[in-house]
Each structure stands twice: as C-alpha cells, then as structure tokens.
JSON list of C-alpha atoms in Angstrom, two decimals:
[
{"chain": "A", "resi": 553, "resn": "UNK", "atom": "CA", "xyz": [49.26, 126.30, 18.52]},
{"chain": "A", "resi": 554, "resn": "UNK", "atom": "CA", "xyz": [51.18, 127.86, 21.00]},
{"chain": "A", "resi": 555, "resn": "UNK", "atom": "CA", "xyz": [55.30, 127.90, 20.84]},
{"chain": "A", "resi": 556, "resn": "UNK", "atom": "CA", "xyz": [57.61, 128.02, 23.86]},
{"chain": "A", "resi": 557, "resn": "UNK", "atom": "CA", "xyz": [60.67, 129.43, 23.28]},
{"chain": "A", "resi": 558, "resn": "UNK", "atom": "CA", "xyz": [62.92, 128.26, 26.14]},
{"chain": "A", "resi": 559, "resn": "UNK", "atom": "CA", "xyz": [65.63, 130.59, 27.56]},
{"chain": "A", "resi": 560, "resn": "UNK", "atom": "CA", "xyz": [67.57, 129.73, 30.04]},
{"chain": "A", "resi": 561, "resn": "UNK", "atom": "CA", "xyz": [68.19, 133.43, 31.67]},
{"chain": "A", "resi": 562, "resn": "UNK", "atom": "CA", "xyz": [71.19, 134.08, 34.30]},
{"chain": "A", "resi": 563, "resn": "UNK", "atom": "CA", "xyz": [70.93, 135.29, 38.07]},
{"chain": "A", "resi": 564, "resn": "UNK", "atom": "CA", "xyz": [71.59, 138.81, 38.76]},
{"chain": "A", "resi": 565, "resn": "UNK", "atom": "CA", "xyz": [74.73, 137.40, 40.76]},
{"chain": "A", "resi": 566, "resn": "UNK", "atom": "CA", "xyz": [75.72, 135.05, 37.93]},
{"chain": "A", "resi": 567, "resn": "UNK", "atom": "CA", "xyz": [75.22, 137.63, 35.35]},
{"chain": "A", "resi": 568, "resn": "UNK", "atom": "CA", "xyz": [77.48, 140.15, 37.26]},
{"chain": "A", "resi": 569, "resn": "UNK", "atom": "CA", "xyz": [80.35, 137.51, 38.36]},
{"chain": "A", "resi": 570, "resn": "UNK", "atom": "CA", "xyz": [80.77, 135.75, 34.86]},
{"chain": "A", "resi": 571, "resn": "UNK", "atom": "CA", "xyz": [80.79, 139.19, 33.53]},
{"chain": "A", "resi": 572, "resn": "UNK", "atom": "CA", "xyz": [83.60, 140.21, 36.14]},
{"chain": "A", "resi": 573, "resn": "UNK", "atom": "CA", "xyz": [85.42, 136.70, 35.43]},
{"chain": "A", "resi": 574, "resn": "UNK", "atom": "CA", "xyz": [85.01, 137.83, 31.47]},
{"chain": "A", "resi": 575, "resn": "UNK", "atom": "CA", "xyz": [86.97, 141.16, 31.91]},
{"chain": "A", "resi": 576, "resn": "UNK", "atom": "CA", "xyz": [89.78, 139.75, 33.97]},
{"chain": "A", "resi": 577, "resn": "UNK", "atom": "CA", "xyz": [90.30, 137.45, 30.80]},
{"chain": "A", "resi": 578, "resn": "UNK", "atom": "CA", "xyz": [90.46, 140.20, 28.98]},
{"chain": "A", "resi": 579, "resn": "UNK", "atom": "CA", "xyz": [92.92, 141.72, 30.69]},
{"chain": "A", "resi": 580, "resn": "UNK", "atom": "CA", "xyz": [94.72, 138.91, 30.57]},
{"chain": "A", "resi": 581, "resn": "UNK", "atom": "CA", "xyz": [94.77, 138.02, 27.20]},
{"chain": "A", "resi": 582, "resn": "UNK", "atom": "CA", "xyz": [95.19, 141.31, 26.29]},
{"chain": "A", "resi": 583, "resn": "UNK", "atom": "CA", "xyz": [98.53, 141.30, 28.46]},
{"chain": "A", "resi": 584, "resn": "UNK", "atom": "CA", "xyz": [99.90, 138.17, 26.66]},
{"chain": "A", "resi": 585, "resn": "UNK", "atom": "CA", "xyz": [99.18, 140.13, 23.43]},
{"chain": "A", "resi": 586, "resn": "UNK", "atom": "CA", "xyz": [101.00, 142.98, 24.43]},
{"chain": "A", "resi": 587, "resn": "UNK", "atom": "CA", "xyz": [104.20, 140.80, 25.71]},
{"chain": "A", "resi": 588, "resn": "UNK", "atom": "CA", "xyz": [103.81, 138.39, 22.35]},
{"chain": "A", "resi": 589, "resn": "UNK", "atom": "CA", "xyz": [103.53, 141.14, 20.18]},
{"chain": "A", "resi": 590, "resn": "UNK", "atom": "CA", "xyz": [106.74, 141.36, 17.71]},
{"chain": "A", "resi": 591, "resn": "UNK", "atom": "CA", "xyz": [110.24, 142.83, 18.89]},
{"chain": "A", "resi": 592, "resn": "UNK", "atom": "CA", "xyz": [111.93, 145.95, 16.95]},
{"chain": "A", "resi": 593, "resn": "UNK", "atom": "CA", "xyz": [115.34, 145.01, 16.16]},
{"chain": "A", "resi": 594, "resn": "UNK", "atom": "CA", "xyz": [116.48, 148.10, 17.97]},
{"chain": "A", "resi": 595, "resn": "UNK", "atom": "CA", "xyz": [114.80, 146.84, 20.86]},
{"chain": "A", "resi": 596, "resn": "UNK", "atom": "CA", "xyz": [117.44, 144.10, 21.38]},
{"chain": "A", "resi": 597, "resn": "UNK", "atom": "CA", "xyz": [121.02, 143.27, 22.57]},
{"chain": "A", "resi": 598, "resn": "UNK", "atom": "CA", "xyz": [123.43, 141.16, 21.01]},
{"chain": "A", "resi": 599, "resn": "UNK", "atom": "CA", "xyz": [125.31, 138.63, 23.09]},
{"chain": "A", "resi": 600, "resn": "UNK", "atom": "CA", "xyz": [127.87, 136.10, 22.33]},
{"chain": "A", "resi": 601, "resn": "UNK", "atom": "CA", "xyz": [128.76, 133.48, 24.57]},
{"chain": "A", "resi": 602, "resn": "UNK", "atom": "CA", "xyz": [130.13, 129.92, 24.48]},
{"chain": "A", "resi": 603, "resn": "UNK", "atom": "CA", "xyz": [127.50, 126.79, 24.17]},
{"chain": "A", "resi": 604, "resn": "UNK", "atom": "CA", "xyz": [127.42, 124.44, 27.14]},
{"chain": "A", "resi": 605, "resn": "UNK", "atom": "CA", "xyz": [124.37, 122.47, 26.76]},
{"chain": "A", "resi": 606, "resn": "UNK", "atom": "CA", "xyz": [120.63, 122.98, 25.98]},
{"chain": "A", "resi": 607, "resn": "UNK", "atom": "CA", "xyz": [116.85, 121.71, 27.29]},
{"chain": "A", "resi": 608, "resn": "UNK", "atom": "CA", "xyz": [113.59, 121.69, 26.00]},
{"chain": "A", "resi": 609, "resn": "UNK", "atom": "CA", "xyz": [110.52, 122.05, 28.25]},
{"chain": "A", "resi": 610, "resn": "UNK", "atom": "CA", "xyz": [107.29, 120.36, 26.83]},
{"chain": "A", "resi": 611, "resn": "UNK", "atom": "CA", "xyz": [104.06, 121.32, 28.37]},
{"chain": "A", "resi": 612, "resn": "UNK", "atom": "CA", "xyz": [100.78, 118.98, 27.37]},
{"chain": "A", "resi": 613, "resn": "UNK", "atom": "CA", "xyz": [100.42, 117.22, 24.42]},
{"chain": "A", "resi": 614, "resn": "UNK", "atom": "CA", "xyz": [104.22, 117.01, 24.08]},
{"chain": "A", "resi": 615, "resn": "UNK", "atom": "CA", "xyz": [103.91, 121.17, 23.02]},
{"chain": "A", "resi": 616, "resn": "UNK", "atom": "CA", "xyz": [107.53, 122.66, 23.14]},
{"chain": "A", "resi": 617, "resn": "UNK", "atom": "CA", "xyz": [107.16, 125.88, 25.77]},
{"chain": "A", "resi": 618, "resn": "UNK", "atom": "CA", "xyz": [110.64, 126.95, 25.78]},
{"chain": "A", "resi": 619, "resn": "UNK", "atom": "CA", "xyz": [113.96, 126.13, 24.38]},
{"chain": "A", "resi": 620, "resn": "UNK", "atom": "CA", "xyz": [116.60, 126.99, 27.85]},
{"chain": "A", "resi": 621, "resn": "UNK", "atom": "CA", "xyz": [120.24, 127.49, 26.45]},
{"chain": "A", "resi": 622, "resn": "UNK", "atom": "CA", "xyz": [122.90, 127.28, 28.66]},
{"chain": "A", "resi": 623, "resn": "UNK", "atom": "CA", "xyz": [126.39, 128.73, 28.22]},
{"chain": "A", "resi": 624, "resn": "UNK", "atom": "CA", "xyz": [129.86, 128.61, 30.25]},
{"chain": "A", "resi": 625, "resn": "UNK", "atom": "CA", "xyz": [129.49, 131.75, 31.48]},
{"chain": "A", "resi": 626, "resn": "UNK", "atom": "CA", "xyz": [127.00, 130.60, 33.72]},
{"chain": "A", "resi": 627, "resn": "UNK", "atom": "CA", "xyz": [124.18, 132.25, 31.47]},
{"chain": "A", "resi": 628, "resn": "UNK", "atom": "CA", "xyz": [120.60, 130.81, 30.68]},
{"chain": "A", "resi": 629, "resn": "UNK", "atom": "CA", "xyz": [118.78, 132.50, 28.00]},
{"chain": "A", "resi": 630, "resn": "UNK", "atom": "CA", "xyz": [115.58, 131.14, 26.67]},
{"chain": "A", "resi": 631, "resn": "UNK", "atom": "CA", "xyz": [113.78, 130.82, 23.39]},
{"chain": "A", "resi": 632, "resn": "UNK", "atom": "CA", "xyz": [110.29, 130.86, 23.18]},
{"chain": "A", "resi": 633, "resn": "UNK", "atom": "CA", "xyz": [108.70, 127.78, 22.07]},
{"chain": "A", "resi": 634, "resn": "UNK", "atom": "CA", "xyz": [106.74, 129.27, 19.19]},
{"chain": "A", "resi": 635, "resn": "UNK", "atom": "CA", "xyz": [110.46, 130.68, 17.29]},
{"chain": "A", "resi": 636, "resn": "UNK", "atom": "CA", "xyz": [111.52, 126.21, 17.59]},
{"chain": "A", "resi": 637, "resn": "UNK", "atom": "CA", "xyz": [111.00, 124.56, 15.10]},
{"chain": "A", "resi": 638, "resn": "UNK", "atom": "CA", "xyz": [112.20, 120.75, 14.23]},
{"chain": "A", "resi": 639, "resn": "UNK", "atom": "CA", "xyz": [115.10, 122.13, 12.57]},
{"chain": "A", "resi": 640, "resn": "UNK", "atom": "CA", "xyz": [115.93, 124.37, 15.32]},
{"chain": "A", "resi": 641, "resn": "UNK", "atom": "CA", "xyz": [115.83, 121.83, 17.55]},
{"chain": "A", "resi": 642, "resn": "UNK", "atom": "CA", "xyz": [118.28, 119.55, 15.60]},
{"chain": "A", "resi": 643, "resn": "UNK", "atom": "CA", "xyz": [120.86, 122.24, 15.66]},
{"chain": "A", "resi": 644, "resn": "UNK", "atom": "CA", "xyz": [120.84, 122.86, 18.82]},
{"chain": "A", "resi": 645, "resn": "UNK", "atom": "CA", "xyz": [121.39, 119.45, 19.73]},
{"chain": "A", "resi": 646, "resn": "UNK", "atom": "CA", "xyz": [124.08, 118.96, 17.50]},
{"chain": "A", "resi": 647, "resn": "UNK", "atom": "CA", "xyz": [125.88, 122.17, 18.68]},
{"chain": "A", "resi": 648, "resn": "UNK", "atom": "CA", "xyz": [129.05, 120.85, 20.93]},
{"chain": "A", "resi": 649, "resn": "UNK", "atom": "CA", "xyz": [130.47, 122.56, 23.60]},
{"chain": "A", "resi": 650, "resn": "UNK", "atom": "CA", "xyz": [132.35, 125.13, 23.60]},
{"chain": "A", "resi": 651, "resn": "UNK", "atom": "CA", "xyz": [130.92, 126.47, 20.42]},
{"chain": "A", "resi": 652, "resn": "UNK", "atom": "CA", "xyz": [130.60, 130.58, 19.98]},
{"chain": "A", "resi": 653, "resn": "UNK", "atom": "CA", "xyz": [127.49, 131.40, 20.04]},
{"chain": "A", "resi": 654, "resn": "UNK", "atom": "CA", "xyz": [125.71, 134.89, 18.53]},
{"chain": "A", "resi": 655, "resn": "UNK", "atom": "CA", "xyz": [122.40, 136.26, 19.48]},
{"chain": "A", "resi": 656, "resn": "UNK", "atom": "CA", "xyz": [119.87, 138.64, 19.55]},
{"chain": "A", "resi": 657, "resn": "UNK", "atom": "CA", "xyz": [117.94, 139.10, 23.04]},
{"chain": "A", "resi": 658, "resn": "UNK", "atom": "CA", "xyz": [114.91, 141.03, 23.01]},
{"chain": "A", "resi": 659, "resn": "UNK", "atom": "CA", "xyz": [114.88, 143.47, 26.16]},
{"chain": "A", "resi": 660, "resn": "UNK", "atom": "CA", "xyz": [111.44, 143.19, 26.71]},
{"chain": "A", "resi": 661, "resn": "UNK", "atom": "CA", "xyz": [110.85, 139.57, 27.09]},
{"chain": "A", "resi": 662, "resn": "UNK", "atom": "CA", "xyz": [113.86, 138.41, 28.08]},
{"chain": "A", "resi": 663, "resn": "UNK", "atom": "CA", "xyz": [114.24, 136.02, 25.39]},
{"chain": "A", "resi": 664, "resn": "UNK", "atom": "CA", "xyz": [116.29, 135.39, 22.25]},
{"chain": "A", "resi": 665, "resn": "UNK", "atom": "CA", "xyz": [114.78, 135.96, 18.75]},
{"chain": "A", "resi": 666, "resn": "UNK", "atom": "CA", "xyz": [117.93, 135.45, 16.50]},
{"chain": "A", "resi": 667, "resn": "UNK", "atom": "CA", "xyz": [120.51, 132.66, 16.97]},
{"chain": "A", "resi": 668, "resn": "UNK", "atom": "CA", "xyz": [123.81, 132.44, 14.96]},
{"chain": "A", "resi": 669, "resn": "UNK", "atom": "CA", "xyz": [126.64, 129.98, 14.56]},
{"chain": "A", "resi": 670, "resn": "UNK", "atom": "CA", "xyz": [129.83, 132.07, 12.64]},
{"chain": "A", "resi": 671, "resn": "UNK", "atom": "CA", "xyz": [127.64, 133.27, 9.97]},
{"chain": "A", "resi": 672, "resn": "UNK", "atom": "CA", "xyz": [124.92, 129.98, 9.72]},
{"chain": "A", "resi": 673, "resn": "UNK", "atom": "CA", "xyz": [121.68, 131.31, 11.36]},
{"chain": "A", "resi": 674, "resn": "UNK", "atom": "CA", "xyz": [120.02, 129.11, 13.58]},
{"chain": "A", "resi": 675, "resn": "UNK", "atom": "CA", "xyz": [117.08, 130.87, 14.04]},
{"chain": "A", "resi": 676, "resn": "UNK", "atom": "CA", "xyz": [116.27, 133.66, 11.85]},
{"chain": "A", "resi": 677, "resn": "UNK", "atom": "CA", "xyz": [114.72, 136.94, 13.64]},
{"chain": "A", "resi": 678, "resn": "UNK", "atom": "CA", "xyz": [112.43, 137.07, 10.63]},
{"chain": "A", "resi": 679, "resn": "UNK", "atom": "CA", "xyz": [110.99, 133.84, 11.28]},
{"chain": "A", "resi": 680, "resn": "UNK", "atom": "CA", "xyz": [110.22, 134.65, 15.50]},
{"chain": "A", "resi": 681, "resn": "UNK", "atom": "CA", "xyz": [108.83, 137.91, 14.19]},
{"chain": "A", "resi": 682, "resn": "UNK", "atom": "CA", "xyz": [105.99, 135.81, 12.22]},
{"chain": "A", "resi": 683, "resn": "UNK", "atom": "CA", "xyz": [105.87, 133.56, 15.09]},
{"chain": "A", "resi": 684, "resn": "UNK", "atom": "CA", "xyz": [105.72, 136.12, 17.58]},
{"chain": "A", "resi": 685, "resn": "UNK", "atom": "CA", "xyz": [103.20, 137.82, 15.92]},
{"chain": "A", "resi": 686, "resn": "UNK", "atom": "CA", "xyz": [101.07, 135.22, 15.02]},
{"chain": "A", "resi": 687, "resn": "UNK", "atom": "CA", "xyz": [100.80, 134.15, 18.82]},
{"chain": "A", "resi": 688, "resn": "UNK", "atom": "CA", "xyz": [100.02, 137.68, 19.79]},
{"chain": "A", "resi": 689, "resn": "UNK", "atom": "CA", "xyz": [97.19, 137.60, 17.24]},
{"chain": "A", "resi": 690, "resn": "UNK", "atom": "CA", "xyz": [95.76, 134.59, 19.01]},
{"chain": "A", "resi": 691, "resn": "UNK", "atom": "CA", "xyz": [95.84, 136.29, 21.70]},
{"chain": "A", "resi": 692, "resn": "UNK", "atom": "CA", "xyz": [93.90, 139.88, 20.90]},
{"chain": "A", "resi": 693, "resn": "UNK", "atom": "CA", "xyz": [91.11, 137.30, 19.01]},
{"chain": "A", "resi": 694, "resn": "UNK", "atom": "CA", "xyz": [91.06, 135.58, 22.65]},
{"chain": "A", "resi": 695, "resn": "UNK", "atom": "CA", "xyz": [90.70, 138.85, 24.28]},
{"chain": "A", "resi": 696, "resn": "UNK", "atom": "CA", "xyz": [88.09, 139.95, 21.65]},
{"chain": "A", "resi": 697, "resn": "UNK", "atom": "CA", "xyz": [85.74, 137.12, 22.44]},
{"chain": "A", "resi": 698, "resn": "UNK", "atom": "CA", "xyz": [86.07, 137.27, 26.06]},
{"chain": "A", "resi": 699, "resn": "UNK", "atom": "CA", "xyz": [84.93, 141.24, 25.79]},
{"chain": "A", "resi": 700, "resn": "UNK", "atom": "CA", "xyz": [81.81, 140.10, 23.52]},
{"chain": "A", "resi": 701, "resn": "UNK", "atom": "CA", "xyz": [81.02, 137.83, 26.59]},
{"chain": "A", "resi": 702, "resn": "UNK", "atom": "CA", "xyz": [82.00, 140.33, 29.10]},
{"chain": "A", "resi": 703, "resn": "UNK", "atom": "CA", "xyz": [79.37, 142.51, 27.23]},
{"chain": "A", "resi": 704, "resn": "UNK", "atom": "CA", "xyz": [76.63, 139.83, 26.98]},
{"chain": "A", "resi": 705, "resn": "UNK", "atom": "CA", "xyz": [77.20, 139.42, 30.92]},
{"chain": "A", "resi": 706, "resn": "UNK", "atom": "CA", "xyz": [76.55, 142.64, 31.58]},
{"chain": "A", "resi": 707, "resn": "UNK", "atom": "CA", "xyz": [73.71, 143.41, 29.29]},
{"chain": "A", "resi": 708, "resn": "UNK", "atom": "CA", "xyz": [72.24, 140.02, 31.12]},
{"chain": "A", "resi": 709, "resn": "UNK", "atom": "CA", "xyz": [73.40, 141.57, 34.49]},
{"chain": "A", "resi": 710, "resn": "UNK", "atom": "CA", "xyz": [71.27, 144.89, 33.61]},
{"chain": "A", "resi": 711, "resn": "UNK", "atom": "CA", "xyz": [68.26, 143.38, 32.16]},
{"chain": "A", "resi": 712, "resn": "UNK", "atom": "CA", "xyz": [67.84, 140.48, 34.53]},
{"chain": "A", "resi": 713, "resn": "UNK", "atom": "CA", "xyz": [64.44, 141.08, 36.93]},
{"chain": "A", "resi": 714, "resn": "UNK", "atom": "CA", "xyz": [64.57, 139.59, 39.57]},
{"chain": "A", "resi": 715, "resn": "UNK", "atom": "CA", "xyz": [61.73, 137.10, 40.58]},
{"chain": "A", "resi": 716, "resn": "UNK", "atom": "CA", "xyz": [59.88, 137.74, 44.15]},
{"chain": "A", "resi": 717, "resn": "UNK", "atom": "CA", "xyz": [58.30, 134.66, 45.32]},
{"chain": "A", "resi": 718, "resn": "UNK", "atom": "CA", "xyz": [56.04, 134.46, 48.31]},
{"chain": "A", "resi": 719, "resn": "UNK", "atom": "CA", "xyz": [58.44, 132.66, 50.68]},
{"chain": "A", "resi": 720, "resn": "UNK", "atom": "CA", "xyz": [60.83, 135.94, 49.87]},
{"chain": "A", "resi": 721, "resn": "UNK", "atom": "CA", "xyz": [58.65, 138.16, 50.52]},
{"chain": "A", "resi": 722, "resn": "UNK", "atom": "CA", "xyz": [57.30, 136.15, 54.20]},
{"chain": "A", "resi": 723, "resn": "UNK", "atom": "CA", "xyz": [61.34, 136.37, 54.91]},
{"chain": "A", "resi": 724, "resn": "UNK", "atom": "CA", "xyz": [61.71, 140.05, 54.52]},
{"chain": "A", "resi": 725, "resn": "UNK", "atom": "CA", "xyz": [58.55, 141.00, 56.09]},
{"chain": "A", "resi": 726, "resn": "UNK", "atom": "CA", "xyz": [59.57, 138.10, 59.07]},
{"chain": "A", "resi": 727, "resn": "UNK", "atom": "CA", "xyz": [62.79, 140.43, 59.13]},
{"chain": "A", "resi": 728, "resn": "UNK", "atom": "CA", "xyz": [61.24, 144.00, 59.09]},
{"chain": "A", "resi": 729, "resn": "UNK", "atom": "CA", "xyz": [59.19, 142.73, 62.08]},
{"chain": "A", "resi": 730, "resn": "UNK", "atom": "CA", "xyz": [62.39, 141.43, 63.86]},
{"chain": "A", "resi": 731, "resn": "UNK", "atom": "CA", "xyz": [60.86, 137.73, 63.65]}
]
C-alpha cells in the first residue's frame, strides 16, 4: 500500500517574505535584549528629589508596564514594570508628599533601578538586576526562535521549484509574441 505524506510547501514569494518578516523580529527582539539587559552600577546617576505623587500604567491583562514617579521639581522618572512588585507598589502609595526621595537612574534606559527612603530601600538594585535580566533573557530566546524560522524560510525560499502550468506557459509565450 502506498503512503502519502502530505506537505504543505510555501511559495517562492511566501518563503522569501516570511523569511524577511522573521529577521526583522530578530532584530527586534534582539534590540529589546540589548536595552533589557542588566545596568552596571557605574552606569547610573543618583538623584534625590522630593515625592509629589505616583501612577501606574497597566497594559492587558491588568500587566503593570511602568511605575511614573513624579516629584516637585517638576521631574518624572519611571520604573520599569518588571523591578514592581506588590510591595513596591504599596510603598509607593503610602509615600506622602514632600518626602526625600533617593535613587539610582540608569543612563541608558532612562529609568530608575534603586529607590530609597532615608536608609529603607524601596526597591533594591539587586532585585531589578534579576528582573532586568530575566526579561532580557526572554527576549534573546524570542530572538533565537525567530532566527530558526528566519532560517527555515530561507532554506524553503531556496529549495522551493517553482511549478509551470500550461496556462503559464500560454501567458508568457502570449507575451513574447506581443499578444
């Protein structure tokens, strides 16, 4: 008995574009890795400021994306949402006004990755080192995969034969003889 092995093969074109869409995600990915990698400490500058007020913006699923602190200098700094945690959140709530605020701002992202309150720490830079890190790793395992398909693309892209059917080959010779 015979077996059929179905296969369902990509166009040329499709091959070539999904392969094209696969290494722009790659570069993509591989861009948040490099910005959500960790920050060296000597990479940062310490500010203190006074507390005004503080908001949290959720993205779906109720997902905290960034904790924005704002202080009565007329500065906003933000947290990344991956350094908040429930505990981080409650402190920041509970800080009033007016309260003297230290911390640590990373000059590569922009953000703050160390938050102290006279000498009780907030947010420890330990901890958004982990955090950091562990989103960047997300990241270069999304950028991994995305090259594997980029590579399957293109091995598809190369390999792919085209078929000729008759009606193609009536429409090019209709062309050659200016039809």
């Amino acid at each position: 008995m015979k077996q059929y092995r179905y296969r369902h093969r990509v166009s040329r074109q499709g091959a070539i574009a999904l392969s094209i869409i696969s290494v722009l995600m790659v570069l993509v990915f591989f861009g948040a890795y490099t910005v959500s990698s960790s920050v060296d400490i000597n990479d940062t500058e310490k500010i203190t400021a006074d507390f005004e007020r503080c908001e949290f913006q959720y993205g779906r699923n109720h997902s905290l994306l960034y904790a924005h602190l704002f202080f009565e200098n007329g500065k906003e700094y933000t947290v990344d949402g991956v350094c908040v945690n429930e505990e981080l959140v409650n402190s920041l709530e509970a800080l009033k006004k007016g309260t003297t605020v230290s911390m640590l701002k990373s000059n590569s992202t922009e953000s703050i990755v160390q938050i102290k309150v006279q000498e009780r720490e907030l947010l420890s830079f330990d901890y958004a080192q982990k955090k950091l890190r562990q989103e960047g790793m997300g990241f270069l395992v999304l950028s991994v995969i995305f090259f594997v398909v980029f590579c399957y693309f293109l091995y598809e892209a190369i390999t792919t034969k085209e078929v000729i059917t008759k009606a193609d080959l009536k429409f090019y010779w209709d062309i050659m003889r200016k039809k």
